[in-house]
XYZ file of C-alpha atoms in Angstrom:
678
model
C -0.748 -55.608 -28.098
C -0.725 -52.245 -26.597
C -1.566 -50.651 -23.120
C -2.447 -47.106 -22.762
C -2.970 -45.178 -19.401
C -6.341 -43.736 -18.973
C -8.095 -41.424 -16.672
C -11.294 -41.949 -14.654
C -14.112 -41.911 -15.940
C -13.461 -44.651 -18.327
C -14.777 -44.773 -21.823
C -18.069 -46.394 -22.023
C -17.127 -48.763 -24.647
C -14.018 -50.076 -22.789
C -13.940 -53.018 -20.574
C -11.355 -54.419 -18.223
C -8.862 -56.874 -19.691
C -6.654 -59.392 -18.120
C -3.578 -57.619 -17.148
C -1.491 -60.619 -16.908
C -2.070 -61.630 -20.840
C -0.871 -58.153 -21.885
C 2.316 -56.865 -20.269
C 3.679 -54.184 -22.701
C 2.426 -50.861 -22.627
C 2.754 -47.618 -25.028
C 2.071 -43.970 -24.868
C -0.206 -41.879 -26.896
C 1.479 -40.892 -30.275
C 4.550 -39.175 -29.091
C 8.027 -38.093 -30.442
C 9.860 -39.428 -27.173
C 8.132 -41.255 -24.119
C 9.463 -40.217 -20.721
C 11.892 -42.774 -19.548
C 11.025 -42.016 -15.762
C 8.336 -40.622 -13.927
C 7.961 -36.852 -13.783
C 8.951 -35.223 -10.637
C 6.093 -33.190 -9.071
C 6.598 -29.382 -9.671
C 5.016 -26.751 -7.225
C 1.948 -25.253 -8.532
C 2.345 -27.560 -11.602
C -0.190 -29.672 -13.005
C 0.262 -33.323 -11.704
C -0.502 -34.469 -15.342
C 2.258 -32.752 -17.054
C 5.784 -33.826 -17.533
C 8.916 -31.809 -17.213
C 9.374 -31.128 -20.701
C 5.767 -29.517 -21.057
C 6.854 -26.294 -18.813
C 7.037 -24.286 -21.927
C 4.294 -21.423 -21.887
C 2.092 -20.508 -24.586
C -0.250 -22.449 -26.934
C 2.550 -23.531 -29.161
C 4.551 -25.239 -26.408
C 5.697 -28.910 -27.081
C 3.164 -31.349 -25.917
C 4.837 -34.262 -27.335
C 5.640 -36.050 -23.990
C 2.220 -35.543 -22.521
C 0.649 -38.670 -21.397
C -2.448 -39.992 -19.718
C -2.025 -41.170 -16.229
C -4.473 -42.644 -13.712
C -2.398 -43.128 -10.708
C -0.750 -46.563 -10.909
C -3.806 -48.166 -12.668
C -3.258 -49.728 -15.909
C -5.832 -51.055 -18.483
C -4.597 -53.065 -21.300
C -6.407 -52.952 -24.719
C -6.024 -54.970 -27.594
C -4.847 -53.621 -30.958
C -8.065 -54.118 -32.610
C -9.755 -51.654 -30.352
C -6.961 -49.132 -30.875
C -7.488 -49.459 -34.628
C -10.961 -47.931 -34.459
C -11.242 -44.370 -35.448
C -13.665 -43.414 -32.913
C -11.384 -44.500 -29.966
C -8.363 -43.004 -31.397
C -10.258 -39.640 -31.669
C -11.624 -39.595 -28.162
C -7.956 -40.320 -26.910
C -6.404 -37.823 -28.902
C -9.129 -35.308 -27.793
C -8.437 -36.239 -24.146
C -4.686 -35.833 -24.749
C -5.125 -32.082 -26.046
C -7.431 -31.352 -23.180
C -4.559 -32.404 -20.708
C -1.867 -30.550 -22.587
C -4.228 -27.250 -22.535
C -3.102 -26.981 -18.887
C -0.457 -24.257 -17.859
C 2.001 -26.033 -15.520
C 4.195 -22.805 -14.938
C 2.808 -20.546 -12.010
C -0.789 -21.482 -12.262
C -2.198 -24.670 -13.598
C -5.643 -23.242 -12.993
C -7.276 -19.818 -12.583
C -7.824 -19.955 -8.710
C -3.794 -20.256 -8.196
C -3.646 -16.731 -10.006
C -5.647 -15.164 -7.261
C -2.420 -14.206 -5.217
C -1.741 -11.803 -7.812
C -4.593 -9.547 -7.069
C -3.490 -8.289 -3.455
C 0.143 -8.310 -4.491
C -0.472 -6.131 -7.563
C -2.989 -3.960 -5.614
C 0.106 -3.372 -3.025
C 2.517 -2.542 -5.807
C 0.160 0.050 -7.384
C -0.890 1.751 -4.226
C 2.696 2.016 -2.643
C 3.877 5.196 -4.384
C 4.245 8.808 -3.708
C 2.336 9.861 -6.829
C -0.652 7.516 -5.613
C -0.568 9.083 -1.896
C -0.470 12.570 -3.801
C -3.405 11.903 -6.124
C -5.289 10.624 -2.929
C -4.496 13.577 -0.989
C -5.771 15.765 -3.934
C -8.936 13.761 -4.071
C -9.430 13.935 -0.290
C -8.871 17.635 -0.230
C -11.698 17.948 -3.228
C -13.979 15.953 -0.989
C -13.149 17.720 2.201
C -14.289 21.060 0.555
C -17.587 19.649 0.143
C -17.868 19.168 3.660
C -20.091 22.341 4.258
C -22.520 21.154 1.792
C -22.616 17.622 3.344
C -23.173 19.151 6.751
C -26.123 21.098 5.147
C -27.463 17.833 3.435
C -26.985 15.761 6.777
C -29.015 18.310 8.628
C -31.716 18.380 6.235
C -31.848 14.454 6.238
C -32.224 14.580 9.992
C -35.056 17.215 9.582
C -36.911 14.931 7.046
C -36.595 11.964 9.256
C -38.360 13.809 11.903
C -40.989 15.131 9.630
C -41.831 11.520 8.205
C -42.088 10.266 11.743
C -44.263 13.221 13.276
C -46.250 14.539 10.083
C -46.712 11.755 7.595
C -49.203 9.677 9.017
C -50.572 6.181 8.049
C -54.038 6.357 6.594
C -56.969 4.755 8.026
C -58.657 1.697 6.637
C -60.974 -0.969 7.742
C -59.654 -4.406 8.583
C -60.780 -6.109 5.234
C -58.972 -3.424 3.474
C -55.724 -4.118 5.753
C -55.843 -7.764 5.045
C -56.018 -7.380 1.274
C -53.085 -5.002 1.350
C -50.916 -7.276 3.499
C -51.763 -10.330 1.509
C -51.412 -8.658 -2.052
C -49.639 -5.318 -1.916
C -47.218 -5.811 1.149
C -43.503 -5.106 -0.430
C -44.422 -3.609 -3.783
C -42.461 -0.666 -5.244
C -43.665 2.093 -7.426
C -42.873 2.143 -11.078
C -40.365 5.058 -12.214
C -41.324 7.405 -14.751
C -39.693 7.507 -18.098
C -38.653 10.754 -19.835
C -41.427 10.464 -22.393
C -43.838 9.917 -19.601
C -42.434 12.798 -17.710
C -43.071 15.172 -20.826
C -46.976 13.883 -20.917
C -47.325 14.602 -17.097
C -46.122 18.035 -17.692
C -49.012 18.834 -19.707
C -51.481 17.269 -17.161
C -53.111 18.887 -13.967
C -52.069 18.611 -10.335
C -54.725 17.794 -7.730
C -54.846 19.092 -4.366
C -53.506 15.746 -2.884
C -50.310 16.372 -5.212
C -51.362 13.736 -7.611
C -50.608 14.618 -11.486
C -52.877 13.310 -14.059
C -51.526 13.175 -17.687
C -53.526 13.355 -20.889
C -53.676 9.627 -21.105
C -55.713 9.447 -17.967
C -52.595 7.753 -15.861
C -51.956 9.364 -12.437
C -48.690 9.874 -10.908
C -47.985 10.326 -7.281
C -45.471 12.431 -5.531
C -43.240 10.962 -2.533
C -43.481 12.818 0.702
C -41.063 15.764 0.793
C -40.360 17.758 3.918
C -41.742 21.458 3.607
C -38.792 23.837 2.255
C -36.912 20.955 0.853
C -37.448 20.979 -2.715
C -39.547 23.594 -4.351
C -41.534 22.606 -7.685
C -39.914 24.572 -10.572
C -43.166 24.201 -12.505
C -46.912 24.197 -12.595
C -48.487 21.341 -14.579
C -50.314 22.521 -17.548
C -48.075 25.747 -18.262
C -45.510 23.841 -20.083
C -45.735 26.231 -23.022
C -44.620 29.040 -20.722
C -41.423 27.210 -19.915
C -38.144 27.923 -21.567
C -35.944 24.928 -22.878
C -33.928 24.834 -19.764
C -36.717 25.051 -17.256
C -38.619 22.184 -19.291
C -35.475 20.035 -18.955
C -35.235 20.723 -15.132
C -39.005 20.168 -14.675
C -38.661 16.837 -16.511
C -35.807 15.686 -14.163
C -37.750 16.939 -11.101
C -40.729 14.732 -12.203
C -38.613 11.726 -12.795
C -36.816 12.024 -9.006
C -40.144 12.512 -6.973
C -42.933 11.043 -8.939
C -43.929 7.198 -9.448
C -46.877 5.332 -10.817
C -48.662 2.578 -8.908
C -47.997 -0.948 -10.097
C -51.109 -2.923 -11.324
C -52.688 -5.152 -8.963
C -51.901 -9.047 -9.264
C -54.282 -10.550 -11.612
C -54.983 -13.306 -9.011
C -56.201 -10.647 -6.695
C -58.829 -9.031 -8.857
C -61.508 -11.585 -7.676
C -60.852 -10.483 -3.955
C -60.542 -6.632 -4.874
C -63.919 -6.728 -6.595
C -65.660 -8.191 -3.333
C -64.431 -4.938 -1.546
C -66.800 -2.129 -1.243
C -65.684 1.065 -3.110
C -64.572 2.956 0.068
C -62.491 -0.160 1.009
C -61.074 -0.096 -2.588
C -60.094 3.483 -2.011
C -58.513 2.681 1.230
C -56.500 -0.086 -0.339
C -55.329 2.539 -3.010
C -54.260 4.915 -0.169
C -52.613 2.262 1.754
C -50.380 1.460 -1.361
C -49.630 5.074 -2.112
C -48.706 5.681 1.625
C -46.204 2.630 1.823
C -44.905 2.952 -1.838
C -44.079 6.594 -1.346
C -42.787 6.101 2.079
C -40.341 3.425 0.967
C -39.248 5.653 -1.951
C -38.628 8.745 0.308
C -36.495 6.400 2.661
C -34.528 5.142 -0.269
C -33.815 8.808 -1.190
C -32.688 9.372 2.340
C -30.560 6.260 2.373
C -28.921 7.146 -0.864
C -28.255 10.705 0.615
C -26.549 9.116 3.506
C -24.263 6.473 1.422
C -23.262 10.008 -0.543
C -22.198 11.598 2.564
C -20.754 8.614 4.296
C -18.608 8.232 0.806
C -17.387 11.598 0.967
C -16.312 11.314 4.487
C -15.139 7.720 4.358
C -13.564 7.597 0.973
C -10.357 9.541 2.005
C -10.014 7.471 5.063
C -10.506 4.307 3.271
C -7.835 5.276 0.516
C -5.433 6.357 3.142
C -5.783 3.335 5.138
C -5.338 1.139 1.840
C -1.982 3.145 0.851
C -0.650 2.718 4.557
C -1.343 -0.801 4.659
C 0.377 -1.256 1.517
C 3.291 0.713 2.488
C 3.719 -1.151 5.799
C 6.985 -3.497 6.143
C 8.878 -4.779 9.098
C 12.551 -3.353 9.649
C 15.286 -5.896 9.350
C 16.648 -7.549 12.861
C 13.974 -5.859 15.046
C 10.770 -6.646 13.046
C 9.439 -3.031 13.931
C 6.454 -2.001 11.519
C 7.366 1.103 9.498
C 5.996 3.001 6.729
C 7.790 3.351 3.411
C 5.770 5.280 0.928
C 7.786 4.974 -1.959
C 7.467 2.517 -4.713
C 10.369 0.308 -5.980
C 10.721 2.421 -9.020
C 11.186 5.542 -6.963
C 13.559 3.894 -4.744
C 15.444 2.767 -7.764
C 15.175 6.263 -9.023
C 16.760 7.766 -5.867
C 19.423 5.083 -5.958
C 20.493 6.111 -9.473
C 20.403 9.934 -8.885
C 22.806 9.500 -6.055
C 25.124 6.848 -7.658
C 28.774 7.578 -8.451
C 29.975 11.106 -7.963
C 26.321 12.580 -7.482
C 26.410 11.260 -3.804
C 29.428 13.793 -3.247
C 27.739 16.614 -5.019
C 24.417 16.044 -2.817
C 26.512 15.863 0.534
C 27.985 19.340 -0.244
C 24.625 20.708 -1.286
C 23.184 19.469 2.009
C 25.774 20.926 4.177
C 26.035 24.337 2.338
C 23.562 26.931 4.190
C 23.014 30.696 3.415
C 25.286 31.670 6.097
C 28.386 29.426 5.393
C 29.656 27.034 2.621
C 30.079 23.201 3.305
C 33.388 22.272 5.196
C 36.318 21.610 3.039
C 37.637 18.111 2.149
C 40.642 16.570 4.004
C 43.312 16.323 1.242
C 43.866 12.953 -0.218
C 47.266 12.776 1.289
C 46.432 12.793 4.808
C 46.926 9.533 6.245
C 43.732 9.645 8.087
C 41.918 8.904 4.706
C 43.691 5.602 4.543
C 43.158 4.604 7.931
C 39.286 5.377 8.005
C 38.892 3.776 4.498
C 40.596 0.753 5.532
C 38.426 0.193 8.737
C 35.404 0.999 6.419
C 36.399 -1.600 3.785
C 37.042 -4.211 6.640
C 33.616 -3.727 8.071
C 32.264 -4.059 4.350
C 34.043 -7.571 4.129
C 32.558 -8.430 7.330
C 29.007 -7.852 5.869
C 29.673 -9.863 2.732
C 30.735 -12.856 4.827
C 34.473 -12.572 3.739
C 36.122 -12.651 7.231
C 35.569 -15.618 9.782
C 34.114 -14.067 12.919
C 35.441 -14.262 16.341
C 32.334 -14.163 18.051
C 29.326 -15.258 15.724
C 26.011 -13.417 16.510
C 22.609 -15.901 16.594
C 20.652 -16.029 13.180
C 18.028 -12.885 13.145
C 14.479 -13.655 13.126
C 14.127 -10.767 10.349
C 17.391 -11.013 8.383
C 18.650 -7.898 6.344
C 17.341 -8.434 2.774
C 17.526 -6.408 -0.582
C 14.639 -4.249 -1.417
C 12.449 -5.770 -3.773
C 11.453 -4.501 -7.214
C 7.607 -4.770 -8.231
C 8.482 -7.937 -10.571
C 9.947 -9.683 -7.582
C 7.063 -8.882 -5.454
C 4.447 -10.122 -8.086
C 6.449 -13.261 -8.936
C 7.043 -13.928 -5.034
C 3.063 -14.370 -4.952
C 3.001 -17.295 -7.227
C 5.642 -19.830 -6.324
C 7.089 -21.691 -9.146
C 9.719 -18.971 -10.656
C 12.998 -20.509 -9.458
C 15.256 -18.790 -11.949
C 16.504 -15.442 -10.571
C 17.426 -13.002 -13.334
C 19.488 -10.718 -11.018
C 17.107 -7.869 -11.408
C 14.680 -8.604 -8.670
C 16.241 -6.479 -6.020
C 17.869 -3.198 -5.327
C 21.049 -3.425 -3.880
C 21.465 -1.598 -0.589
C 24.912 -2.759 0.726
C 28.390 -2.345 0.027
C 30.620 -0.453 -1.299
C 29.870 2.650 0.392
C 31.150 6.058 -0.428
C 33.177 7.815 2.004
C 33.999 11.479 2.593
C 36.345 13.162 5.327
C 35.436 16.749 5.946
C 37.669 19.327 7.792
C 35.478 20.451 10.835
C 36.091 20.559 14.359
C 32.808 19.194 15.637
C 33.020 15.417 16.515
C 30.312 13.975 14.536
C 29.592 11.647 11.547
C 26.416 10.653 9.628
C 25.223 8.491 6.999
C 23.530 9.657 3.699
C 21.908 8.018 0.794
C 20.440 4.715 -0.436
C 21.221 2.078 -2.647
C 24.335 0.421 -4.193
C 27.135 1.566 -6.473
C 28.211 4.020 -3.967
C 24.622 5.757 -3.790
C 25.052 5.653 -0.069
C 27.844 6.583 2.249
C 29.364 8.022 5.471
C 30.697 11.409 6.226
C 33.076 11.821 8.812
C 34.210 15.075 10.651
C 37.910 15.615 11.645
C 36.900 16.460 14.978
C 35.748 13.244 15.553
C 38.864 11.434 14.464
C 40.794 13.923 16.524
C 38.579 12.763 19.434
C 39.252 9.087 19.051
C 42.982 9.692 18.862
C 43.157 11.918 21.656
C 44.414 15.594 21.899
C 47.905 14.300 22.171
C 48.115 12.285 19.163
C 45.540 14.256 16.898
C 47.410 16.291 14.007
C 46.954 19.972 13.794
C 43.515 20.840 12.087
C 43.668 24.764 12.005
C 43.254 26.596 8.870
C 46.883 28.025 9.000
C 48.279 24.600 9.560
C 46.756 23.044 6.686
C 47.846 26.147 4.334
C 51.705 25.765 5.240
C 51.950 22.166 5.877
C 52.214 19.621 2.954
C 51.172 16.533 4.629
C 50.396 15.902 8.549
C 52.511 13.610 10.595
C 51.778 9.902 10.354
C 50.287 8.383 13.640
C 49.683 4.602 13.897
C 46.402 4.135 15.435
C 46.210 1.543 18.226
C 43.833 -1.458 18.360
C 41.389 0.289 20.859
C 41.354 3.471 18.360
C 40.636 1.265 15.374
C 37.924 -0.434 17.502
C 36.557 2.842 18.424
C 36.340 4.064 14.912
C 34.793 0.623 13.585
C 32.176 1.161 16.095
C 31.111 4.642 14.927
C 31.339 3.437 11.212
C 29.341 0.186 11.973
C 26.490 2.297 13.656
C 26.434 4.526 10.635
C 26.400 1.354 8.280
C 23.667 0.158 10.159
C 21.440 3.225 9.316
C 22.114 2.448 5.594
C 21.665 -1.336 5.751
C 18.338 -0.812 7.324
C 17.328 1.926 5.033
C 16.529 4.433 7.608
C 16.885 7.242 5.224
C 14.016 5.816 3.036
C 11.723 6.010 6.273
C 12.824 9.374 7.093
C 12.123 10.687 3.505
C 8.701 9.123 3.565
C 7.840 10.654 6.528
C 8.980 13.976 6.465
C 8.508 14.804 2.802
C 5.575 12.785 1.961
C 3.781 11.712 4.927
C 3.679 14.787 7.211
C 3.180 17.419 4.410
C -0.066 15.177 3.485
C -1.448 15.116 6.948
C -0.762 18.838 7.576
C -2.481 19.932 4.372
C -5.440 17.803 5.103
C -5.890 18.690 8.787
C -5.701 22.374 7.606
C -8.481 21.632 5.250
C -10.639 20.032 7.748
C -10.048 23.008 10.011
C -11.209 25.354 7.126
C -14.199 23.137 6.622
C -15.240 23.060 10.387
C -15.067 26.932 10.558
C -16.939 27.512 7.464
C -19.755 29.334 9.090
C -17.164 31.573 10.450
C -15.763 32.029 7.246
C -19.096 32.766 5.793
C -19.832 35.670 8.236
C -16.254 37.267 8.235
C -15.172 36.739 4.649
C -12.530 34.766 2.822
C -9.876 36.387 4.823
C -9.448 33.560 7.433
C -9.915 30.930 4.656
C -7.079 32.470 2.693
C -4.730 32.954 5.685
C -5.153 29.199 6.755
C -4.304 28.213 3.267
C -1.277 30.247 3.240
C -0.203 28.873 6.602
C -0.736 25.224 5.242
C 1.273 25.815 2.025
C 4.094 27.589 3.858
C 4.452 24.997 6.779
C 4.219 21.792 4.172
C 6.971 23.578 1.993
C 9.310 24.475 4.846
C 9.018 20.797 5.954
C 10.269 19.449 2.617
C 12.565 22.384 1.692
C 14.330 23.020 5.034
C 13.675 20.111 7.500
C 13.616 17.096 4.921
C 16.852 15.601 6.302
C 16.003 15.722 10.124
C 18.257 13.320 12.148
C 17.204 9.849 12.605
C 14.431 8.900 15.372
C 14.762 7.365 18.659
C 14.120 3.787 17.340
C 16.505 4.336 14.338
C 19.327 4.816 16.679
C 18.789 1.767 18.776
C 18.245 -0.238 15.664
C 21.492 0.910 14.241
C 23.093 -0.068 17.461
C 21.929 -3.480 17.272
C 23.160 -3.621 13.535
C 26.607 -2.329 14.560
C 27.013 -5.108 16.939
C 26.498 -7.822 14.243
C 28.706 -5.872 11.696
C 31.540 -5.706 14.226
C 31.128 -9.477 14.986
C 31.162 -10.435 11.686
C 34.094 -8.272 10.717
C 36.620 -9.958 13.399
C 36.005 -7.272 16.182
C 34.870 -7.875 19.628
C 31.495 -6.431 20.374
C 31.817 -6.982 23.917
C 35.003 -4.733 24.142
C 33.567 -2.298 21.881
C 30.516 -1.788 24.167
C 32.621 -1.899 27.450
C 35.073 1.102 26.108
C 32.818 3.286 23.843
C 29.087 2.673 24.277
C 28.638 6.298 25.370
C 30.598 7.887 22.838
C 27.739 7.089 20.087
C 25.266 9.167 22.155
C 27.364 12.246 21.367
C 26.688 11.732 17.823
C 23.943 13.951 16.358
C 23.758 12.495 12.939
C 22.905 15.423 10.536
C 20.745 18.580 11.772
C 20.499 21.030 9.306
C 18.189 22.989 11.282
C 20.902 23.475 13.974
C 22.261 26.585 12.189
C 18.944 27.805 11.536
C 17.682 31.144 13.228
C 14.360 31.461 11.960
C 11.394 31.591 14.415
C 8.731 30.051 12.474
C 6.836 27.718 14.503
C 7.195 24.686 12.162
C 10.946 25.132 12.923
C 10.473 25.302 16.731
C 8.363 22.232 16.648
C 10.809 20.261 14.711
C 13.989 21.268 16.653
C 12.132 20.397 19.964
C 11.002 16.898 18.051
C 14.670 16.196 16.810
C 16.439 16.698 20.018
C 13.636 14.916 22.074
C 13.719 11.885 19.731
C 17.523 11.274 20.251
C 17.950 8.501 22.844
C 20.336 9.088 25.823
C 23.602 7.342 26.783
C 21.894 5.469 29.233
C 19.180 4.132 27.131
C 21.265 3.149 24.298
C 23.810 1.356 26.636
C 21.050 -0.431 28.306
C 19.668 -1.635 24.871
C 23.078 -2.740 23.643
C 23.407 -4.745 27.101
C 20.029 -6.232 26.597
C 21.118 -7.482 23.100
C 24.346 -8.711 24.126
C 22.691 -10.836 26.933
C 20.609 -12.325 24.342
C 23.344 -13.488 22.290
C 24.946 -15.163 25.221
C 21.653 -16.720 25.995
C 21.172 -18.143 22.620
C 24.866 -19.346 22.414
C 24.234 -21.302 25.773
C 20.994 -22.786 24.564
C 22.496 -23.965 21.420
C 25.444 -25.503 23.410
C 23.440 -27.537 25.720
C 21.277 -28.625 22.938
C 24.272 -29.942 20.900
């Protein structure tokens, strides 16, 4: 006796048997039956076992069985020997095995891939460059669009004022409403247009072809379109003029559709005058509808030319939106994961040091020299940085644990991770889903009296790091303990005297380094790069193109001089933004976010953030990050604007201290709340 688990609906030839008399059960023909019930998988078919997770048509289906929740139907072996029954059961098993349990068991589960793939494609500087080029081309047609819009307005007014409705008797009106209202004219084909060119045009604008068929013209405002032909003079037209004439006939002429066969009896009862009135009503409403359709098409073309750039830019910016870790602020990153990976690889290893030297080298002066490796300050700064890196990795037991962040710091996702995250079910990471943005960081100590430090770069493997000037270290140590840093002392002295830093001095240095690490962990460099080298040049070029399009009547009168001057200004300004001001210091929000990240880094590294805030909160306000335009003496308007902007966006010491106090107060409140709940 055999028992088989079946799905609803039951086969028509099966009937229910007594379950008590048939206790044994078997599966369909299988190599091995599952010993336990299958565990439900996310986004997997409930009819599949764990052994059927393999992809493709040739996956193992030996363990596929037919289930009907907990209902068992027992069948005698005599029924199972029937070829028809076995064939039906085998077809049902194959149908069940055809489901794809991994990622999607049905087509609708793949729908999340559509927005995910669209966002992955749109988020790219190359896509933004292409959209900007398309938008600039469309903007160049703005004068033609303005003329077309003015013609459309004039055409609508002419239709409302001059194109009158023909008069008709009530009987003709009733017949038209019953049988002809809503009908559309018949478009003219190419061969019909050739025949009409050989016909004659009547005084009312109708064209009668050699076959006797009459084509009517749609109402056209005077001066809008001029007829390129005179019907009947086809032999006098050249080949190009003949092609143009045929296109003109196809655009503005139409045939009246035949009346419905059921209306012929009523139409025959009308007088000849009423029949002519019906034909006039039909021509009037059909031509009016076709004319309005042409106007609507023109409106759509103008609206598309204006709205397509806006729509494309909006789609790109929405795809580029993301939240900043820790704070949750929305920001724009207009770089694709592949472009981010390219930047990271280009700065990895010794390339980071070369990039920093090139960045600090100007036309007037070379980059500051490096501190010698024998200087004890290298060991102090590097040991402090590595301790902070260990705290970020979670290798140090924190003295003061910060509360969990609502928006934790996560690695930058690749495109593959973005697509796989849209379809849950992939639980086996390959290690290549994300770009590393954390430690180890590179370090560079430069001999410069300015008390400053800045972070630069993006990515792991040393592609990002921190640059510290010797003036900052001397300021932390104090004038009495700082080693001599003049040029002559560095020449005649082999090694500066070793000074043992105090705990407060180490805490002060850790506070500065943690702030710069916050910039790197929050990927502020990518945001700055996206805005100043991708976003603002595109906006500048588009704005100048719009200005040139709006003043086209002035350009038409004064010649191309103004147009060329504006084009040169736009090109020079965009290039100046990219070449000279591409590394402007971080913005107001960046500094406050880096301060919040620094508090967490200090706490996780075993430092006391409360003590750091109390002693050294105001020292961070003096750091100007990196400002290549500080030594720039050019008087270009772009340079002056960016200098004012860069200084205005750096927060004051009072504002930063208030933000730090608010963050620490929130930590204490969270800690008190958790203790009360426990």
